[in-house]
mmCIF file of C-alpha atoms in Angstrom:
data_model
loop_
_atom_site.group_PDB
_atom_site.id
_atom_site.type_symbol
_atom_site.label_atom_id
_atom_site.label_comp_id
_atom_site.label_asym_id
_atom_site.label_seq_id
_atom_site.Cartn_x
_atom_site.Cartn_y
_atom_site.Cartn_z
ATOM 1 C CA MET A 1 -81.645 -126.909 43.335
ATOM 2 C CA ASN A 2 -84.748 -127.954 45.317
ATOM 3 C CA CYS A 3 -85.914 -127.070 48.821
ATOM 4 C CA ALA A 4 -84.180 -130.007 50.502
ATOM 5 C CA ALA A 5 -80.860 -129.199 48.830
ATOM 6 C CA ILE A 6 -81.041 -125.549 49.819
ATOM 7 C CA LYS A 7 -81.818 -126.396 53.434
ATOM 8 C CA ASP A 8 -78.894 -128.830 53.467
ATOM 9 C CA GLN A 9 -76.560 -126.207 51.977
ATOM 10 C CA VAL A 10 -77.475 -123.081 53.962
ATOM 11 C CA ARG A 11 -77.401 -122.680 57.732
ATOM 12 C CA ILE A 12 -80.425 -120.856 59.095
ATOM 13 C CA GLU A 13 -78.459 -118.953 61.756
ATOM 14 C CA GLU A 14 -76.203 -117.459 59.078
ATOM 15 C CA VAL A 15 -79.163 -116.276 57.008
ATOM 16 C CA MET A 16 -81.106 -114.857 59.935
ATOM 17 C CA GLY A 17 -77.934 -113.369 61.393
ATOM 18 C CA ARG A 18 -77.843 -111.046 58.390
ATOM 19 C CA VAL A 19 -81.257 -109.674 59.260
ATOM 20 C CA VAL A 20 -81.211 -109.512 63.036
ATOM 21 C CA PRO A 21 -78.347 -109.877 65.547
ATOM 22 C CA LEU A 22 -78.558 -113.248 67.303
ATOM 23 C CA THR A 23 -77.275 -114.149 70.756
ATOM 24 C CA ARG A 24 -76.085 -117.714 71.180
ATOM 25 C CA HIS A 25 -77.340 -119.874 74.061
ATOM 26 C CA GLY A 26 -75.670 -123.251 73.594
ATOM 27 C CA THR A 27 -77.236 -124.817 70.505
ATOM 28 C CA TRP A 28 -79.932 -122.193 70.017
ATOM 29 C CA TYR A 29 -80.083 -118.451 69.441
ATOM 30 C CA ARG A 30 -82.327 -115.592 70.465
ATOM 31 C CA GLY A 31 -82.945 -112.207 68.873
ATOM 32 C CA ARG A 32 -85.516 -109.484 68.288
ATOM 33 C CA CYS A 33 -88.174 -110.572 65.825
ATOM 34 C CA PRO A 34 -88.026 -108.512 62.609
ATOM 35 C CA PHE A 35 -91.754 -108.983 61.963
ATOM 36 C CA HIS A 36 -93.129 -106.896 64.814
ATOM 37 C CA ALA A 37 -92.002 -104.207 67.271
ATOM 38 C CA ASP A 38 -90.098 -106.641 69.474
ATOM 39 C CA ARG A 39 -88.855 -104.826 72.585
ATOM 40 C CA HIS A 40 -88.055 -108.079 74.396
ATOM 41 C CA PRO A 41 -86.307 -110.688 72.210
ATOM 42 C CA SER A 42 -88.869 -113.316 71.270
ATOM 43 C CA LEU A 43 -87.255 -114.825 68.162
ATOM 44 C CA VAL A 44 -85.738 -118.269 68.736
ATOM 45 C CA VAL A 45 -83.519 -120.112 66.228
ATOM 46 C CA TRP A 46 -82.699 -123.786 66.784
ATOM 47 C CA SER A 47 -79.419 -124.815 65.167
ATOM 48 C CA ARG A 48 -79.951 -128.571 65.523
ATOM 49 C CA THR A 49 -83.301 -128.601 63.747
ATOM 50 C CA GLN A 50 -82.543 -125.608 61.497
ATOM 51 C CA THR A 51 -85.874 -124.019 62.409
ATOM 52 C CA TRP A 52 -87.072 -120.740 63.924
ATOM 53 C CA LYS A 53 -90.125 -119.351 65.663
ATOM 54 C CA CYS A 54 -91.226 -116.035 67.108
ATOM 55 C CA LEU A 55 -92.847 -116.755 70.449
ATOM 56 C CA THR A 56 -95.126 -113.755 69.933
ATOM 57 C CA CYS A 57 -96.227 -113.691 66.293
ATOM 58 C CA SER A 58 -95.445 -117.088 64.716
ATOM 59 C CA PRO A 59 -97.975 -119.887 65.254
ATOM 60 C CA VAL A 60 -95.578 -122.718 64.276
ATOM 61 C CA ARG A 61 -91.894 -123.349 63.684
ATOM 62 C CA ASP A 62 -90.616 -122.705 60.173
ATOM 63 C CA ASP A 63 -87.450 -123.255 58.134
ATOM 64 C CA VAL A 64 -84.990 -120.923 56.423
ATOM 65 C CA ILE A 65 -87.035 -120.795 53.214
ATOM 66 C CA GLY A 66 -90.133 -119.755 55.128
ATOM 67 C CA PHE A 67 -88.151 -117.049 56.901
ATOM 68 C CA VAL A 68 -86.811 -115.569 53.664
ATOM 69 C CA ALA A 69 -90.253 -115.727 52.013
ATOM 70 C CA ARG A 70 -91.782 -113.806 54.918
ATOM 71 C CA TRP A 71 -88.912 -111.341 55.257
ATOM 72 C CA GLN A 72 -88.691 -110.592 51.535
ATOM 73 C CA GLN A 73 -92.477 -110.915 51.121
ATOM 74 C CA CYS A 74 -92.052 -113.277 48.205
ATOM 75 C CA SER A 75 -93.045 -116.732 47.021
ATOM 76 C CA THR A 76 -91.240 -119.951 47.956
ATOM 77 C CA ALA A 77 -89.666 -120.094 44.506
ATOM 78 C CA GLU A 78 -88.401 -116.512 44.855
ATOM 79 C CA ALA A 79 -87.045 -117.276 48.335
ATOM 80 C CA LEU A 80 -85.118 -120.246 46.932
ATOM 81 C CA GLN A 81 -83.697 -118.073 44.178
ATOM 82 C CA TRP A 82 -82.600 -115.434 46.694
ATOM 83 C CA LEU A 83 -80.858 -118.072 48.820
ATOM 84 C CA ARG A 84 -79.025 -119.486 45.783
ATOM 85 C CA GLN A 85 -77.727 -116.044 44.889
ATOM 86 C CA GLU A 86 -76.818 -114.901 48.394
ATOM 87 C CA PHE A 87 -75.230 -118.172 49.613
ATOM 88 C CA PRO A 88 -73.717 -119.802 46.524
ATOM 89 C CA LEU A 89 -70.681 -121.313 48.270
ATOM 90 C CA THR A 90 -72.010 -122.016 51.739
ATOM 91 C CA ARG A 91 -71.877 -125.673 52.775
ATOM 92 C CA ARG A 92 -73.535 -127.010 55.870
ATOM 93 C CA SER A 93 -71.289 -128.752 58.367
ATOM 94 C CA PRO A 94 -72.334 -130.811 61.404
ATOM 95 C CA GLY A 95 -73.052 -129.010 64.643
ATOM 96 C CA PRO A 96 -73.901 -125.419 65.449
ATOM 97 C CA ARG A 97 -71.910 -122.611 63.937
ATOM 98 C CA LYS A 98 -71.785 -119.002 64.983
ATOM 99 C CA PRO A 99 -73.888 -116.732 62.755
ATOM 100 C CA VAL A 100 -72.404 -113.960 60.678
ATOM 101 C CA ALA A 101 -71.507 -111.281 63.189
ATOM 102 C CA PRO A 102 -73.059 -107.865 62.646
ATOM 103 C CA SER A 103 -70.638 -105.025 62.127
ATOM 104 C CA ALA A 104 -72.067 -103.088 65.076
ATOM 105 C CA PRO A 105 -74.545 -103.592 67.919
ATOM 106 C CA ALA A 106 -78.141 -103.159 66.858
ATOM 107 C CA ALA A 107 -79.726 -99.836 67.681
ATOM 108 C CA VAL A 108 -83.119 -99.712 69.318
ATOM 109 C CA VAL A 109 -85.723 -98.870 66.690
ATOM 110 C CA ALA A 110 -86.451 -95.160 66.810
ATOM 111 C CA ALA A 111 -89.823 -93.973 68.073
ATOM 112 C CA LEU A 112 -92.599 -93.807 65.500
ATOM 113 C CA SER A 113 -92.587 -89.997 65.557
ATOM 114 C CA VAL A 114 -88.867 -89.942 64.746
ATOM 115 C CA ARG A 115 -89.192 -92.501 61.954
ATOM 116 C CA ASP A 116 -92.143 -90.638 60.462
ATOM 117 C CA GLN A 117 -90.363 -87.291 60.538
ATOM 118 C CA THR A 118 -87.144 -88.720 59.090
ATOM 119 C CA TYR A 119 -88.843 -90.667 56.321
ATOM 120 C CA ARG A 120 -91.016 -87.701 55.332
ATOM 121 C CA ALA A 121 -88.012 -85.373 55.132
ATOM 122 C CA TRP A 122 -86.006 -87.891 53.118
ATOM 123 C CA LEU A 123 -88.790 -89.005 50.774
ATOM 124 C CA GLY A 124 -89.765 -85.387 50.185
ATOM 125 C CA ARG A 125 -86.397 -84.796 48.513
ATOM 126 C CA LEU A 126 -86.836 -87.673 46.064
ATOM 127 C CA SER A 127 -88.787 -87.909 42.806
ATOM 128 C CA LEU A 128 -90.240 -90.666 40.653
ATOM 129 C CA SER A 129 -88.507 -91.718 37.450
ATOM 130 C CA THR A 130 -90.393 -91.912 34.175
ATOM 131 C CA ALA A 131 -89.879 -95.686 34.020
ATOM 132 C CA HIS A 132 -91.314 -96.192 37.508
ATOM 133 C CA ARG A 133 -94.224 -93.860 36.801
ATOM 134 C CA GLN A 134 -95.087 -95.840 33.678
ATOM 135 C CA ALA A 135 -94.876 -99.102 35.627
ATOM 136 C CA LEU A 136 -97.264 -97.725 38.244
ATOM 137 C CA HIS A 137 -99.652 -96.497 35.549
ATOM 138 C CA ALA A 138 -99.625 -100.066 34.229
ATOM 139 C CA ARG A 139 -100.611 -101.227 37.742
ATOM 140 C CA GLY A 140 -103.674 -98.991 37.484
ATOM 141 C CA LEU A 141 -102.523 -96.002 39.538
ATOM 142 C CA SER A 142 -103.125 -92.431 38.412
ATOM 143 C CA ASP A 143 -100.622 -89.637 38.987
ATOM 144 C CA GLN A 144 -102.837 -88.350 41.800
ATOM 145 C CA ALA A 145 -102.860 -91.757 43.492
ATOM 146 C CA ILE A 146 -99.093 -92.068 43.089
ATOM 147 C CA GLN A 147 -98.602 -88.687 44.730
ATOM 148 C CA ARG A 148 -100.990 -89.471 47.601
ATOM 149 C CA ALA A 149 -99.136 -92.702 48.311
ATOM 150 C CA GLY A 150 -95.753 -90.949 48.187
ATOM 151 C CA LEU A 151 -94.146 -93.409 45.757
ATOM 152 C CA VAL A 152 -90.648 -92.304 44.698
ATOM 153 C CA THR A 153 -87.561 -93.751 43.038
ATOM 154 C CA HIS A 154 -84.760 -95.098 45.224
ATOM 155 C CA ALA A 155 -81.023 -95.224 44.610
ATOM 156 C CA PRO A 156 -78.833 -96.208 47.580
ATOM 157 C CA GLY A 157 -76.139 -93.762 48.649
ATOM 158 C CA PRO A 158 -75.285 -90.902 51.030
ATOM 159 C CA VAL A 159 -78.097 -88.957 52.693
ATOM 160 C CA VAL A 160 -78.010 -85.252 51.889
ATOM 161 C CA GLY A 161 -79.989 -82.445 53.512
ATOM 162 C CA VAL A 162 -81.824 -84.641 56.041
ATOM 163 C CA SER A 163 -81.228 -84.914 59.780
ATOM 164 C CA VAL A 164 -80.980 -88.587 60.756
ATOM 165 C CA THR A 165 -80.692 -90.209 64.179
ATOM 166 C CA SER A 166 -79.817 -93.766 65.127
ATOM 167 C CA GLY A 167 -82.505 -96.407 64.955
ATOM 168 C CA VAL A 168 -84.293 -95.406 61.753
ATOM 169 C CA PRO A 169 -84.465 -98.579 59.627
ATOM 170 C CA GLY A 170 -82.629 -98.305 56.319
ATOM 171 C CA PHE A 171 -80.105 -95.709 57.470
ATOM 172 C CA THR A 172 -76.566 -96.509 58.617
ATOM 173 C CA ARG A 173 -73.597 -94.376 59.665
ATOM 174 C CA ARG A 174 -70.203 -94.726 57.983
ATOM 175 C CA ALA A 175 -67.131 -92.553 58.545
ATOM 176 C CA GLY A 176 -69.232 -89.841 60.149
ATOM 177 C CA HIS A 177 -71.886 -89.726 57.417
ATOM 178 C CA TRP A 178 -75.348 -91.236 57.042
ATOM 179 C CA TYR A 179 -76.086 -93.586 54.169
ATOM 180 C CA VAL A 180 -79.206 -95.387 53.021
ATOM 181 C CA GLY A 181 -78.922 -98.851 51.556
ATOM 182 C CA GLY A 182 -81.121 -101.355 49.815
ATOM 183 C CA PRO A 183 -81.444 -102.269 46.144
ATOM 184 C CA ALA A 184 -82.543 -99.854 43.420
ATOM 185 C CA GLY A 185 -86.274 -99.628 42.781
ATOM 186 C CA PHE A 186 -89.172 -97.494 43.921
ATOM 187 C CA LEU A 187 -90.109 -96.847 47.529
ATOM 188 C CA ILE A 188 -93.456 -97.580 49.153
ATOM 189 C CA PRO A 189 -94.067 -95.689 52.423
ATOM 190 C CA VAL A 190 -95.843 -98.038 54.837
ATOM 191 C CA ARG A 191 -98.286 -96.131 57.058
ATOM 192 C CA ASP A 192 -100.143 -96.897 60.263
ATOM 193 C CA VAL A 193 -103.784 -96.162 61.110
ATOM 194 C CA SER A 194 -102.961 -92.494 61.722
ATOM 195 C CA GLY A 195 -100.995 -92.037 58.497
ATOM 196 C CA HIS A 196 -97.553 -92.068 60.125
ATOM 197 C CA ILE A 197 -94.801 -93.644 58.020
ATOM 198 C CA GLN A 198 -93.641 -96.577 60.127
ATOM 199 C CA GLY A 199 -91.374 -98.181 57.544
ATOM 200 C CA VAL A 200 -90.556 -98.344 53.847
ATOM 201 C CA GLN A 201 -90.685 -101.177 51.362
ATOM 202 C CA ILE A 202 -88.733 -101.341 48.084
ATOM 203 C CA ARG A 203 -90.194 -102.696 44.851
ATOM 204 C CA MET A 204 -86.918 -103.840 43.335
ATOM 205 C CA ASP A 205 -85.937 -103.169 39.742
ATOM 206 C CA ASP A 206 -84.090 -106.484 39.619
ATOM 207 C CA SER A 207 -86.738 -109.012 40.616
ATOM 208 C CA ARG A 208 -84.683 -112.160 40.082
ATOM 209 C CA ALA A 209 -84.378 -112.612 43.863
ATOM 210 C CA GLY A 210 -87.920 -111.492 44.649
ATOM 211 C CA LYS A 211 -89.959 -108.389 43.969
ATOM 212 C CA TYR A 212 -89.982 -106.689 47.355
ATOM 213 C CA ARG A 213 -87.528 -105.994 50.140
ATOM 214 C CA TRP A 214 -87.891 -104.007 53.345
ATOM 215 C CA LEU A 215 -85.662 -100.968 53.748
ATOM 216 C CA SER A 216 -83.685 -102.197 56.727
ATOM 217 C CA SER A 217 -80.270 -101.697 58.302
ATOM 218 C CA ALA A 218 -80.261 -104.363 61.003
ATOM 219 C CA GLY A 219 -76.804 -105.069 62.406
ATOM 220 C CA GLN A 220 -75.230 -101.981 60.822
ATOM 221 C CA PRO A 221 -73.837 -98.930 62.657
ATOM 222 C CA GLY A 222 -76.754 -96.787 63.795
ATOM 223 C CA GLY A 223 -79.168 -99.044 61.940
ATOM 224 C CA ALA A 224 -82.210 -101.040 62.958
ATOM 225 C CA SER A 225 -84.501 -103.760 61.686
ATOM 226 C CA SER A 226 -87.516 -102.595 59.743
ATOM 227 C CA GLY A 227 -89.753 -105.416 60.857
ATOM 228 C CA ALA A 228 -92.628 -106.164 58.509
ATOM 229 C CA PRO A 229 -95.389 -103.673 59.408
ATOM 230 C CA ILE A 230 -98.925 -103.698 58.043
ATOM 231 C CA HIS A 231 -99.778 -100.864 55.669
ATOM 232 C CA VAL A 232 -103.021 -98.969 56.228
ATOM 233 C CA ALA A 233 -104.601 -97.137 53.272
ATOM 234 C CA ARG A 234 -107.370 -95.165 54.985
ATOM 235 C CA GLY A 235 -110.771 -94.989 53.314
ATOM 236 C CA VAL A 236 -113.858 -92.837 53.603
ATOM 237 C CA ASP A 237 -116.155 -95.221 55.486
ATOM 238 C CA ASP A 238 -116.125 -98.008 58.078
ATOM 239 C CA ILE A 239 -115.557 -100.961 55.741
ATOM 240 C CA VAL A 240 -112.103 -102.547 55.944
ATOM 241 C CA TRP A 241 -110.567 -104.852 53.344
ATOM 242 C CA ILE A 242 -107.519 -107.013 54.072
ATOM 243 C CA THR A 243 -105.140 -108.105 51.330
ATOM 244 C CA GLU A 244 -101.467 -108.999 50.834
ATOM 245 C CA GLY A 245 -98.798 -106.307 50.586
ATOM 246 C CA PRO A 246 -98.625 -102.495 50.762
ATOM 247 C CA LEU A 247 -98.689 -101.836 47.009
ATOM 248 C CA LYS A 248 -101.736 -104.062 46.496
ATOM 249 C CA ALA A 249 -103.441 -102.207 49.324
ATOM 250 C CA ILE A 250 -102.678 -98.859 47.687
ATOM 251 C CA VAL A 251 -104.090 -99.954 44.319
ATOM 252 C CA ALA A 252 -107.135 -101.587 45.917
ATOM 253 C CA HIS A 253 -107.849 -98.509 48.034
ATOM 254 C CA ASP A 254 -107.682 -96.296 44.940
ATOM 255 C CA ARG A 255 -110.394 -98.460 43.331
ATOM 256 C CA LEU A 256 -112.568 -99.298 46.332
ATOM 257 C CA HIS A 257 -112.199 -96.117 48.424
ATOM 258 C CA HIS A 258 -112.543 -98.294 51.529
ATOM 259 C CA THR A 259 -109.779 -98.725 54.084
ATOM 260 C CA VAL A 260 -107.424 -101.489 52.942
ATOM 261 C CA LEU A 261 -104.864 -103.242 55.138
ATOM 262 C CA GLY A 262 -101.830 -104.647 53.314
ATOM 263 C CA ILE A 263 -100.388 -107.393 55.498
ATOM 264 C CA PRO A 264 -96.826 -108.595 54.732
ATOM 265 C CA GLY A 265 -97.982 -112.164 54.082
ATOM 266 C CA VAL A 266 -101.063 -114.323 54.594
ATOM 267 C CA GLY A 267 -99.632 -115.717 57.838
ATOM 268 C CA ALA A 268 -98.596 -112.323 59.238
ATOM 269 C CA TRP A 269 -101.995 -111.055 60.392
ATOM 270 C CA GLN A 270 -101.440 -111.124 64.174
ATOM 271 C CA ALA A 271 -101.492 -107.314 64.452
ATOM 272 C CA VAL A 272 -104.769 -106.977 62.525
ATOM 273 C CA PRO A 273 -107.181 -107.269 65.520
ATOM 274 C CA ALA A 274 -105.481 -104.361 67.326
ATOM 275 C CA MET A 275 -105.708 -102.235 64.171
ATOM 276 C CA LEU A 276 -109.389 -103.022 63.761
ATOM 277 C CA ALA A 277 -109.959 -101.957 67.361
ATOM 278 C CA ASP A 278 -108.724 -98.498 66.301
ATOM 279 C CA LEU A 279 -110.648 -98.468 63.018
ATOM 280 C CA HIS A 280 -114.036 -99.698 64.380
ATOM 281 C CA PRO A 281 -115.277 -101.281 61.131
ATOM 282 C CA HIS A 282 -118.815 -102.559 60.712
ATOM 283 C CA ARG A 283 -117.638 -105.001 58.021
ATOM 284 C CA VAL A 284 -114.304 -106.730 57.361
ATOM 285 C CA VAL A 285 -113.588 -108.248 53.944
ATOM 286 C CA ILE A 286 -110.654 -110.646 53.536
ATOM 287 C CA ALA A 287 -109.328 -110.691 49.963
ATOM 288 C CA PHE A 288 -106.224 -112.858 49.773
ATOM 289 C CA ASP A 289 -104.660 -113.949 46.478
ATOM 290 C CA GLN A 290 -106.517 -116.467 44.335
ATOM 291 C CA ASP A 291 -103.581 -118.791 43.629
ATOM 292 C CA ALA A 292 -103.925 -121.284 40.813
ATOM 293 C CA ASP A 293 -101.726 -123.899 42.509
ATOM 294 C CA PRO A 294 -103.977 -126.151 44.648
ATOM 295 C CA ALA A 295 -101.441 -126.588 47.445
ATOM 296 C CA THR A 296 -100.776 -122.855 47.693
ATOM 297 C CA ARG A 297 -104.478 -122.083 47.590
ATOM 298 C CA ALA A 298 -105.098 -124.568 50.408
ATOM 299 C CA ALA A 299 -102.414 -122.919 52.550
ATOM 300 C CA VAL A 300 -103.836 -119.463 51.852
ATOM 301 C CA THR A 301 -107.323 -120.679 52.753
ATOM 302 C CA GLN A 302 -106.004 -122.065 56.023
ATOM 303 C CA HIS A 303 -104.525 -118.696 56.970
ATOM 304 C CA ARG A 304 -107.677 -116.883 55.861
ATOM 305 C CA ASP A 305 -109.825 -119.135 58.036
ATOM 306 C CA GLY A 306 -107.487 -118.648 60.994
ATOM 307 C CA LEU A 307 -107.803 -114.881 60.697
ATOM 308 C CA THR A 308 -111.554 -115.190 60.200
ATOM 309 C CA ALA A 309 -111.964 -117.219 63.381
ATOM 310 C CA VAL A 310 -110.047 -114.668 65.462
ATOM 311 C CA LEU A 311 -111.977 -111.709 64.043
ATOM 312 C CA GLN A 312 -115.354 -113.392 64.451
ATOM 313 C CA ALA A 313 -114.505 -114.270 68.043
ATOM 314 C CA ALA A 314 -113.823 -110.569 68.607
ATOM 315 C CA GLY A 315 -117.267 -109.716 67.236
ATOM 316 C CA TRP A 316 -116.500 -108.358 63.768
ATOM 317 C CA PRO A 317 -118.660 -109.437 60.821
ATOM 318 C CA VAL A 318 -116.255 -111.082 58.362
ATOM 319 C CA TYR A 319 -116.740 -111.525 54.624
ATOM 320 C CA HIS A 320 -114.612 -113.246 51.993
ATOM 321 C CA ALA A 321 -113.973 -111.822 48.523
ATOM 322 C CA THR A 322 -113.373 -114.093 45.536
ATOM 323 C CA TRP A 323 -113.006 -113.530 41.811
ATOM 324 C CA ASN A 324 -111.939 -115.279 38.641
ATOM 325 C CA GLY A 325 -108.950 -114.396 36.494
ATOM 326 C CA PRO A 326 -106.116 -112.323 37.990
ATOM 327 C CA LYS A 327 -104.358 -113.648 41.064
ATOM 328 C CA GLY A 328 -104.307 -110.518 43.224
ATOM 329 C CA LEU A 329 -107.059 -108.193 44.399
ATOM 330 C CA ASP A 330 -105.373 -105.182 42.801
ATOM 331 C CA ASP A 331 -105.114 -106.748 39.343
ATOM 332 C CA ALA A 332 -108.667 -108.083 39.605
ATOM 333 C CA LEU A 333 -110.028 -104.618 40.374
ATOM 334 C CA VAL A 334 -108.022 -102.983 37.582
ATOM 335 C CA ALA A 335 -109.167 -105.670 35.128
ATOM 336 C CA GLY A 336 -112.796 -105.195 36.143
ATOM 337 C CA ALA A 337 -113.158 -108.806 37.259
ATOM 338 C CA ARG A 338 -116.473 -109.715 38.826
ATOM 339 C CA MET A 339 -116.043 -109.612 42.602
ATOM 340 C CA THR A 340 -118.122 -111.883 44.848
ATOM 341 C CA VAL A 341 -118.276 -110.918 48.521
ATOM 342 C CA THR A 342 -119.981 -113.416 50.831
ATOM 343 C CA ALA A 343 -120.403 -113.605 54.578
ATOM 344 C CA SER A 344 -118.100 -116.149 56.209
ATOM 345 C CA ARG A 345 -119.808 -119.358 57.297
ATOM 346 C CA LEU A 346 -116.926 -120.305 59.558
ATOM 347 C CA HIS A 347 -117.970 -120.975 63.129
#
């Protein structure tokens, strides 16, 4: 089933209503954007056009496939596969339809200090399976790097021995007990510039519907949306690299020893300038994936140039990294691919 068929079959408000509670206003809906700390609802979903846009962090309107790709941090093909699996019987009918109602009102996302404390206590009780450790070794990470990053195996179920409060993404309360959801896989703590754990991403064992998913409990009792925060792997100097995804950032940091930002997608860089203001780099290197598909590469280049223009306007020297062979920065570094870093000529 192609993109047009999926968009004809699945209603965008039903898909997005699973991720974030939506309030109906006639033929459109509003909610809190899951891609940034949205205190005042800025996400708009238009039922008639089957499109959405965050008035704060999205430069253009997008469709349901684009939303899933950004939320799941996956490719278009993986987003299509996820939609086929999650909405196999849904058929689109004319006119607006109320989204899937959440089982409970959304909780306000807990303060960063609360999330950090809760995640640290919970993750500290977990360990890493042999299979996941071997997979991470294959990605080029040593045991020391795995431990520093705090990567552990995840199995959803009841939370034992950890104090949890409402508003910590991933946790939900049922029959007086706290549970953590999400698919099985290994967990990637996503840290801010100060090392606080602001959220958690799951590298799923079953990757048929995409490789990554945010640990989120939007619309569930006591739960909250995870958003899609940028991971910061702090380095030893004032050079900052920017790549795609927390795990890539962790691997790249282990090889480069510079600070590496792992953004949740090439178009989700709006929070980068504020982070750089805290990091005070003297050089910024953008190292997005080197996609083989010409159309994908052109889209990635467009986002790279957009980020470059904003950073240059703010006064940061920007460089672009390219290489031959592996698609991602992490795999290129592990493979020893020749890396070319050149100053941006964009003006």
